[in-house]
Each structure stands twice: as C-alpha cells, then as structure tokens.
Coordinates of C-alpha atoms and ligand atoms in Angstrom, one line a residue:
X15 CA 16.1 21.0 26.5
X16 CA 16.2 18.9 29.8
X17 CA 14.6 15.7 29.3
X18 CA 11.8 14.8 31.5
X19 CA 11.5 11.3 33.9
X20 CA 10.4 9.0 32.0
X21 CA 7.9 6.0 32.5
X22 CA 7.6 3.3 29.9
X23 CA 4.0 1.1 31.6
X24 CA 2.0 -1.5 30.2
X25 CA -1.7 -0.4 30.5
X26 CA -5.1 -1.8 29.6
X27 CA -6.0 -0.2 26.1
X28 CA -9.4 -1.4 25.2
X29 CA -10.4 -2.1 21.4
X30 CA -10.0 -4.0 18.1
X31 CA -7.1 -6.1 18.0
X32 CA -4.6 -3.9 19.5
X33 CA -2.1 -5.2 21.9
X34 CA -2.5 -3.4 25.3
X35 CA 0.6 -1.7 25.9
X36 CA 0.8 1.5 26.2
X37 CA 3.9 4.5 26.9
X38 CA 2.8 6.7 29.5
X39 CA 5.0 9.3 30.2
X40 CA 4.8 12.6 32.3
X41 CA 3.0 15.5 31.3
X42 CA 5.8 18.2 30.6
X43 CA 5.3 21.7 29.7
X44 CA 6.3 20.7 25.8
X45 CA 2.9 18.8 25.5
X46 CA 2.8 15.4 24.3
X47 CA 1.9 13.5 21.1
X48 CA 0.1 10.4 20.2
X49 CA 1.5 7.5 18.2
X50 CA -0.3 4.2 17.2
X51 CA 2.3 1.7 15.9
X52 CA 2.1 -1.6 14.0
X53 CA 5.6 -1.4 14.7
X54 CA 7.1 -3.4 17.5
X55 CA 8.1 -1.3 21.1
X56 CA 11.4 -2.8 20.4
X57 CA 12.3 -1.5 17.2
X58 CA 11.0 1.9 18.0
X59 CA 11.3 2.6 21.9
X60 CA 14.6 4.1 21.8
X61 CA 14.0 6.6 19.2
X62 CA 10.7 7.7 21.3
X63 CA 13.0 8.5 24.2
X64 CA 15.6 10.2 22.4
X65 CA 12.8 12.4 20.7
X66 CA 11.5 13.6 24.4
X67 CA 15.2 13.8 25.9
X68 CA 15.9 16.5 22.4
X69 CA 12.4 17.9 22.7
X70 CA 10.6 17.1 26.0
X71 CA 7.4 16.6 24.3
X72 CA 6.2 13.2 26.1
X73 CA 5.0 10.0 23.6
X74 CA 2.2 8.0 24.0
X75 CA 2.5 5.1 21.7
X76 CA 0.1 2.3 21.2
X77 CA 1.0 -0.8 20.2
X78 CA -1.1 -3.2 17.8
X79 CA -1.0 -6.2 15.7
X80 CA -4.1 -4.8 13.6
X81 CA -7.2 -3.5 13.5
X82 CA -5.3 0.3 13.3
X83 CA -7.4 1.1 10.6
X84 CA -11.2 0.3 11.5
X85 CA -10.0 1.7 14.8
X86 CA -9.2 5.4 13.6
X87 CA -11.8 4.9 11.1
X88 CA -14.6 4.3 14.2
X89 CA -12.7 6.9 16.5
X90 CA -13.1 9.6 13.8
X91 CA -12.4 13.3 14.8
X92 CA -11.9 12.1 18.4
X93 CA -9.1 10.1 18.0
X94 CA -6.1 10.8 19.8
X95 CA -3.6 9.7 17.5
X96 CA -1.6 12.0 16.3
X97 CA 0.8 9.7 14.4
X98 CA 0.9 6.7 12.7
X99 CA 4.1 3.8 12.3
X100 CA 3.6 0.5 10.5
X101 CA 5.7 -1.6 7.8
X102 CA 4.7 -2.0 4.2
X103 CA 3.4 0.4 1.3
X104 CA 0.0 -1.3 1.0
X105 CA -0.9 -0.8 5.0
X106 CA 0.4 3.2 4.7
X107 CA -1.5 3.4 1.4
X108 CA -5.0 1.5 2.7
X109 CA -4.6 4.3 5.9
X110 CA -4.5 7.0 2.9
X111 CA -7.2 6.2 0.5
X112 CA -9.5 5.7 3.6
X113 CA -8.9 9.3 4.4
X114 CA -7.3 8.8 7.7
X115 CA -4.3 10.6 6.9
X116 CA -3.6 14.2 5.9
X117 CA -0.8 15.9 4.1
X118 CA 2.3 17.5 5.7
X119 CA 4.2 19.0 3.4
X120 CA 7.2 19.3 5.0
X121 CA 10.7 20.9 4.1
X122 CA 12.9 18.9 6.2
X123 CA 10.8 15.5 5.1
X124 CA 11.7 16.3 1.3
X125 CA 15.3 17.2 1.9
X126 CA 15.8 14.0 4.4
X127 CA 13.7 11.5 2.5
X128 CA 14.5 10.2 -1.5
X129 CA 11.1 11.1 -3.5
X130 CA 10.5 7.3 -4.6
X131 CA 9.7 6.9 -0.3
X132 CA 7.4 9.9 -0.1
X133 CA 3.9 9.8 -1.4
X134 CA 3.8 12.6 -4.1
X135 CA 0.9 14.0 -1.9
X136 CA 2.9 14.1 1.2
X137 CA 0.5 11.9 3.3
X138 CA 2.7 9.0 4.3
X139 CA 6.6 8.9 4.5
X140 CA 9.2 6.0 4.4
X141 CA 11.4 5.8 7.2
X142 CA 13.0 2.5 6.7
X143 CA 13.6 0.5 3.5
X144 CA 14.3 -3.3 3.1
X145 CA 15.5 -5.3 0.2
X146 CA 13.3 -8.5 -0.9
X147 CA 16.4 -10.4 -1.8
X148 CA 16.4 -13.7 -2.6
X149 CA 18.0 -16.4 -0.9
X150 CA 19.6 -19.8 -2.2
X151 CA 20.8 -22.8 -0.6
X152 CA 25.0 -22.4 -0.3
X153 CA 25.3 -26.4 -1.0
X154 CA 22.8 -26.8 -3.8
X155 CA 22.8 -23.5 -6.0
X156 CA 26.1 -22.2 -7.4
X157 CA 27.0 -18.5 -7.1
X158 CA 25.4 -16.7 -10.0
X159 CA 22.8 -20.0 -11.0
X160 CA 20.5 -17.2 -10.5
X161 CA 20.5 -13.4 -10.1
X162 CA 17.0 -12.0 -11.5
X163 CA 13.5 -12.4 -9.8
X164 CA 12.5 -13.5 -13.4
X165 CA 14.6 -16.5 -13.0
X166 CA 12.4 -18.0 -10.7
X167 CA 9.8 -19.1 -12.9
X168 CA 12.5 -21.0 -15.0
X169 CA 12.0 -24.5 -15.5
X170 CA 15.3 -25.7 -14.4
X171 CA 13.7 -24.6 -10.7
X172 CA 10.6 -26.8 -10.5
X173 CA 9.7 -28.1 -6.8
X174 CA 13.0 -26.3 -5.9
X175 CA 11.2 -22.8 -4.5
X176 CA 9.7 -22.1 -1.3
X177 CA 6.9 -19.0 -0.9
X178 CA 5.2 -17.7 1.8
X179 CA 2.0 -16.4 0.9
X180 CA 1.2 -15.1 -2.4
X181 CA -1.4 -12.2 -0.7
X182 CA 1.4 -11.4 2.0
X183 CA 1.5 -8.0 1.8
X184 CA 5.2 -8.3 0.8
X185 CA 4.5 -10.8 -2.2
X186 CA 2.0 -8.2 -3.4
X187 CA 4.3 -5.7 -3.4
X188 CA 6.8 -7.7 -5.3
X189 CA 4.3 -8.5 -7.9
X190 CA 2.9 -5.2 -8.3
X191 CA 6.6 -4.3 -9.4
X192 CA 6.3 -6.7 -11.9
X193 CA 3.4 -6.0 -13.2
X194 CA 4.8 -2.1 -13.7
X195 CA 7.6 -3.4 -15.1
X196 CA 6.7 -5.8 -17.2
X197 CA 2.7 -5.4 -17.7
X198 CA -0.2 -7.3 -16.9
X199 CA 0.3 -10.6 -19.3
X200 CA 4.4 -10.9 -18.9
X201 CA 3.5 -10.6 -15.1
X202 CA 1.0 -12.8 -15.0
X203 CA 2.6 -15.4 -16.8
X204 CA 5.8 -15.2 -14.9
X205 CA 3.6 -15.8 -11.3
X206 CA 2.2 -19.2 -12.6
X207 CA 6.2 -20.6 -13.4
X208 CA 6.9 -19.3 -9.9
X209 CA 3.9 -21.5 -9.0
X210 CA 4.4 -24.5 -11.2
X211 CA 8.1 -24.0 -9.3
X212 CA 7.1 -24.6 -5.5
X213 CA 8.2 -27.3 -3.4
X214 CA 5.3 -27.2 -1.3
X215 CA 2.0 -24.8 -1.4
X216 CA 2.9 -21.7 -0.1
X217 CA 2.9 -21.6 3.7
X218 CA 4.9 -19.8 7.1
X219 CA 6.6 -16.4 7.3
X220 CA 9.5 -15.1 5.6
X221 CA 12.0 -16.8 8.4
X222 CA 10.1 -19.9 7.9
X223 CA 11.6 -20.1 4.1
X224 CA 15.0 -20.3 5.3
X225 CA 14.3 -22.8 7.4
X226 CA 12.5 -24.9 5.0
X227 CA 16.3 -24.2 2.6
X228 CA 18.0 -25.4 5.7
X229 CA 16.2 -28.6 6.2
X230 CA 16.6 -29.4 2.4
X231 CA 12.8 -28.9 1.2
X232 CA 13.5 -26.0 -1.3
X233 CA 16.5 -24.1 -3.0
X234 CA 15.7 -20.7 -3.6
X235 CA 13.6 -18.2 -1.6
X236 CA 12.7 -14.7 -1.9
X237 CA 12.7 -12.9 2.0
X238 CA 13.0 -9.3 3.7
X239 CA 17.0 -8.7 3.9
X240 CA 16.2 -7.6 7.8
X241 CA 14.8 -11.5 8.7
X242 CA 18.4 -13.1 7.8
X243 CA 19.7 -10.4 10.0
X244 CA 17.3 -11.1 13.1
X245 CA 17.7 -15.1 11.9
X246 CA 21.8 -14.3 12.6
X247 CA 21.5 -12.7 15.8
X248 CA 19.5 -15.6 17.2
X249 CA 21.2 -18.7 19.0
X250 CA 18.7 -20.5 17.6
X251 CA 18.6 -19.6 13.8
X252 CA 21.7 -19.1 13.2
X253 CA 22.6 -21.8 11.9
X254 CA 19.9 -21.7 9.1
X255 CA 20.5 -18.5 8.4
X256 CA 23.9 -20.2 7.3
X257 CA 22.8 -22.6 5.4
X258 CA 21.9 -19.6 2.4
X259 CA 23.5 -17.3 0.3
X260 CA 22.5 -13.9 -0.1
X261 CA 21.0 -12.9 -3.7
X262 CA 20.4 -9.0 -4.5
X263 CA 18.3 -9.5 -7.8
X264 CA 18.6 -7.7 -10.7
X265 CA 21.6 -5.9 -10.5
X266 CA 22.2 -5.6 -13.8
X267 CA 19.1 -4.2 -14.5
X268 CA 16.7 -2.3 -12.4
X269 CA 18.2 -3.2 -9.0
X270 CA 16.8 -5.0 -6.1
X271 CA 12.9 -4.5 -5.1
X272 CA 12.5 -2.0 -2.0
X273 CA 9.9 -1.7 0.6
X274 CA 9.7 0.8 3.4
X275 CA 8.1 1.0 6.7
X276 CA 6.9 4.2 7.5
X277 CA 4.5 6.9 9.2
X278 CA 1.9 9.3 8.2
X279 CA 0.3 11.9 10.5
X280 CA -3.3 11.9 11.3
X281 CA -6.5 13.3 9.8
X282 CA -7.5 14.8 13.0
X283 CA -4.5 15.1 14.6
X284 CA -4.9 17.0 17.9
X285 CA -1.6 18.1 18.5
X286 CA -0.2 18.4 15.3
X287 CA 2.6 20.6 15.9
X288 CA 4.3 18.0 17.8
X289 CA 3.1 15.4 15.2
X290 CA 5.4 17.6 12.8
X291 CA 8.2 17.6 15.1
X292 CA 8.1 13.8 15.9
X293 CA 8.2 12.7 12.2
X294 CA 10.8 15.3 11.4
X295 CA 12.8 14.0 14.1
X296 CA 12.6 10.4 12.8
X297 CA 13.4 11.1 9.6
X298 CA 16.7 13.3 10.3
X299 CA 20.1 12.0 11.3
X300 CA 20.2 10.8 14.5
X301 CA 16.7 8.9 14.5
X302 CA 18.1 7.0 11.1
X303 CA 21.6 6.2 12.7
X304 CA 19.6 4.6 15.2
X305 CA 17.4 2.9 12.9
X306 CA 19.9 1.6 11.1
X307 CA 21.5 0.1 14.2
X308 CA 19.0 -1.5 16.2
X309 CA 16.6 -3.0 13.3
X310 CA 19.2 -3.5 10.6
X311 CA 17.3 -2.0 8.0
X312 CA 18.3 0.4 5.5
X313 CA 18.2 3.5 6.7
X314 CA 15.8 5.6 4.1
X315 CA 18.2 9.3 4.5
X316 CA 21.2 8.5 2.5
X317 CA 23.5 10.1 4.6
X318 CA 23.4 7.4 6.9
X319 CA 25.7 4.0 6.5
X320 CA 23.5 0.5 6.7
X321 CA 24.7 -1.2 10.0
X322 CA 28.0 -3.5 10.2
X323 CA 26.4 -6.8 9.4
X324 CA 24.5 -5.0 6.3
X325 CA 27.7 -3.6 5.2
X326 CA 29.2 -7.0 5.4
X327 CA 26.5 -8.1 2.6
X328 CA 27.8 -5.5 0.4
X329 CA 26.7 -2.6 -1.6
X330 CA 23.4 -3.7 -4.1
X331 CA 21.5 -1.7 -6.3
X332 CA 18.3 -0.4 -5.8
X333 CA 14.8 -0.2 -7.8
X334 CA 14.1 3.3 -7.2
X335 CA 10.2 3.0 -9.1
X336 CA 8.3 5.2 -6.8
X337 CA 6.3 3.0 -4.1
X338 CA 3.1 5.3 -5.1
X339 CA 3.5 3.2 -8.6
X340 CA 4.0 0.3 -6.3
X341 CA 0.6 1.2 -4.5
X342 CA -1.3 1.8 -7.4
X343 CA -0.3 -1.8 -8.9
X344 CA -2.0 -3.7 -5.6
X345 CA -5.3 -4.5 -6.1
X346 CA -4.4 -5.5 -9.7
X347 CA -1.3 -7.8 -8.1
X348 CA -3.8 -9.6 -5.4
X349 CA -6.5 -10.3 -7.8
X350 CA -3.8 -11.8 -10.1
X351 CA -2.4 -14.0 -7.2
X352 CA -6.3 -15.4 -6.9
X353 CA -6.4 -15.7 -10.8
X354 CA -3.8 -18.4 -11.0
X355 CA -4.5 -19.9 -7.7
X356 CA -1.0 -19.6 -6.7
X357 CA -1.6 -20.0 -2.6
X358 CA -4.0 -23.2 -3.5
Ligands
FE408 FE1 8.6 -7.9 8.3

C-alpha cells in the first residue's frame, strides 16, 4: 500500500503527568490507531512510520512519563487508546490486573513471540528483552571474581557494591526471580548481604552505577545491558562505560535475569482491528530488526540477530522463567525490600 504524508507535531495533550507530544498524522482511508507510550518517541518513532508506509493506517501516539494508568483508568470506555507501550513486567502487569487491558489471542503473536514473554492470558506481550547483567570495575575485579547474582551478598564484597533503588521496578524484578528461585527465606536473606555490601545507600539510575565504578566508589554493579550500550554511544560516558567489565550471571546455571518492554491492547479499544495489526506488526520481522538496531535491545523474535555492539558482548544464556511467575513474585519482592530496610 502507498504510504500517506506524514506529519510528526508536538501538540498540547492535557492530563496527568503525560508529556505533551503528540503524532498527528493524516486521516487516510486505512483509519488510524491510538497508542499511549511510556516508551520514548525516539526508540519507537521509526517503527510507527514504517507500520503506516506497509499499512497506511495513521498513528497517534502519546507520549508520557506516568500517570498512563489513572489516566485510562479515569477515561474509561471513552478512551481513545487503542494500544499500550511501556518497559518493565510490573508496569504491563499493574495495566492488567486493573482491568485496562483485554486479551488478543493472536496467531502471529504466539508464533513470533517465546511463551516466557507472553502473558499466558494473552493480555500483554514482550517486544524487547534486556539482560540485568552485572558490571565490575576492569582494574579492581578479576575476570571470573564473580559470575552469579548470589555472589553479591558475599562477604569478600562489603562497601564494594553500588545499587540503585531497591523498589526500582527493575530491582523488583530481580528479586522476585529470586524469591521463585530460591524461596522466601534464601531470598530474603541473600537481599540483606547485598545490603550489608553497599558502598553507599542506594541512590541514581542504572547509568549512575557505572559512574559511581568509574570514579572508584564501588566495584560491582548490577544494570540493564541497553544503559552500557547508550553509556558507549555517548561522547560523554564513554569513557565510564570503559572503566567496567561486562558480567552475564549465572551462566552455569539458570542464565542471566530478562526483562521485557512491551505492549498490550486496550480494554476499550475503539479500533481494535488496527490495534491487532499494529502489535502484529511490531512483533514480526522487520519491526524487531529495527528494534534491535536502534535501541540495542534484544530483540524478543528469535529470528532476529542482537545488534553489532551486542554481538560484540557475546552470546549469554538466558532465564527463560516465565515473566507471569516474575509478576506474581512482586508485591512479595517490594514488601521484602521494606522488611530489611535495604534503601534506608
Ligand atoms: Fe530502562
């Protein structure tokens, strides 16, 4: 199909949190279909465009930084969302269990997408993963000193650990592996030697670990694999990023712990025939080359190769526990973190 003019605006969006900018594109004869993204316009942009130059159906996407939830939740059955993007199991399972989403049990989704990314109930879908891997300072940690997230709460590491916060969606998700892995007591047990491990109380972003490695406050550090990617391809981080070495945990046992960012369609979804279409079309081929490329992420279809500067970290093992297990091990992970204080 012929792909219709295209005009990418910023425009006033009112409510809740959400960053005002907003696609507007023709109205074509294919229809159109309605995306709010906790995903950033760069990450996702050129996959929106490539879906209306295959399909000509026209995306609207809104952009947010939060407040997606209590805004579908107060917009109801007249919301014009369609679709949903954002990073992180716990945000697509929170949008599920408040009973924003609804099921699309899709063919194409199941064939494209590994069951361990797919809720068994087909309401939300991974369409990236990322490795938590952990990273460790190349002058101060030998090769191999340590290769398990289980090491960390070693004695032989006290004050040598840096954290960001223990409730970070990200740390939960970590921890919620554990506890499925090793139960509640093992789990909690290994999160107060991480504790008793920190160089400092736990504090900044994943980046902001590296950095804190770099200057020589900490050792070891667990991060996204995608953040010593971005860190790499900036001017100005580049040389921290340097400074580490790049730790897949685990892999001689259950593999490294995965993530996803993802998308789930609607409740109320008003055009949900191009929904279908949309999230088909991000999950096949072309959308996860792209992906891959441009956010250097793992691309969740396995027919697809990781990008050149993931390739150059080599292959790594994967935990392949199902993120659903994952989800159902949050609330117990966060009340933990509270339990032994850890972000006090
Ligand atoms: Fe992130």
């Amino acid at each position: 199909m012929k792909s219709p003019t295209r005009n990418f605006l910023i425009a006033p969006l009112c409510g809740l949190g959400l960053l005002n900018a907003v696609a507007v594109a023709d109205t074509t004869a294919a229809g159109e279909v309605n995306l709010y993204s906790y995903r950033k316009p760069q990450l996702i942009q050129p996959m929106l465009a490539a879906f209306t130059a295959d399909t000509g159906i026209a995306v609207n996407a809104v952009y947010a930084k939060n407040g997606m939830l209590e805004r579908l939740r107060n917009e109801a059955a007249n919301s014009p969302a369609d679709v949903v993007l954002t990073s992180d199991i716990g945000r697509l399972t929170d949008l599920k269990n408040a009973g924003l989403t609804q099921a699309f049990a899709s063919a194409a989704l199941q064939r494209n997408l590994p069951a361990e990314v797919r809720d068994p109930a087909h309401h939300w879908f991974g369409l990236t993963a990322r490795a938590r891997i952990l990273v460790t300072a190349k002058q101060r940690v030998a090769r191999r000193e340590i290769s398990r997230y289980e090491d960390l709460a070693e004695p032989k590491w006290r004050r040598r650990l840096c954290s960001r916060s223990g409730k970070h969606a990200y740390n939960l998700a970590l921890l919620a592996a554990m506890i499925h892995w090793h139960g509640e007591a093992a789990a909690q047990q290994w999160l107060a030697g991480v504790k008793a491990n920190l160089a400092r109380s736990p504090q900044g972003n994943d980046r902001a670990q590296v950095k804190a490695i770099a200057e020589g406050v900490c050792d070891v550090a667990w991060i996204n694999h995608y953040y010593l990617y971005q860190m790499a391809n900036d001017a100005e981080q580049r040389a921290a990023a340097a400074t580490v070495r790049v730790v897949f945990p685990n892999q001689h046992g259950r593999g490294a712990h995965m993530n996803i960012s993802g998308m789930a369609m609607t409740k109320h979804a008003p055009n949900r025939d191009n929904a279908a279409r949309l999230m088909e079309f991000l999950a096949a081929d072309h959308a996860q080359k792209m992906y891959a490329e441009i956010n250097g992420e793992y691309p969740v279809n396995r027919r697809i190769e990781p990008n050149a500067y993931l390739q150059s970290l080599g292959a790594f093992k994967r935990d392949t526990l199902a993120l659903s297990r994952i989800a159902g091990q949050r609330a117990a992970a966060s009340k933990m973190t509270d339990r032994v204080g850890y972000n006090d």
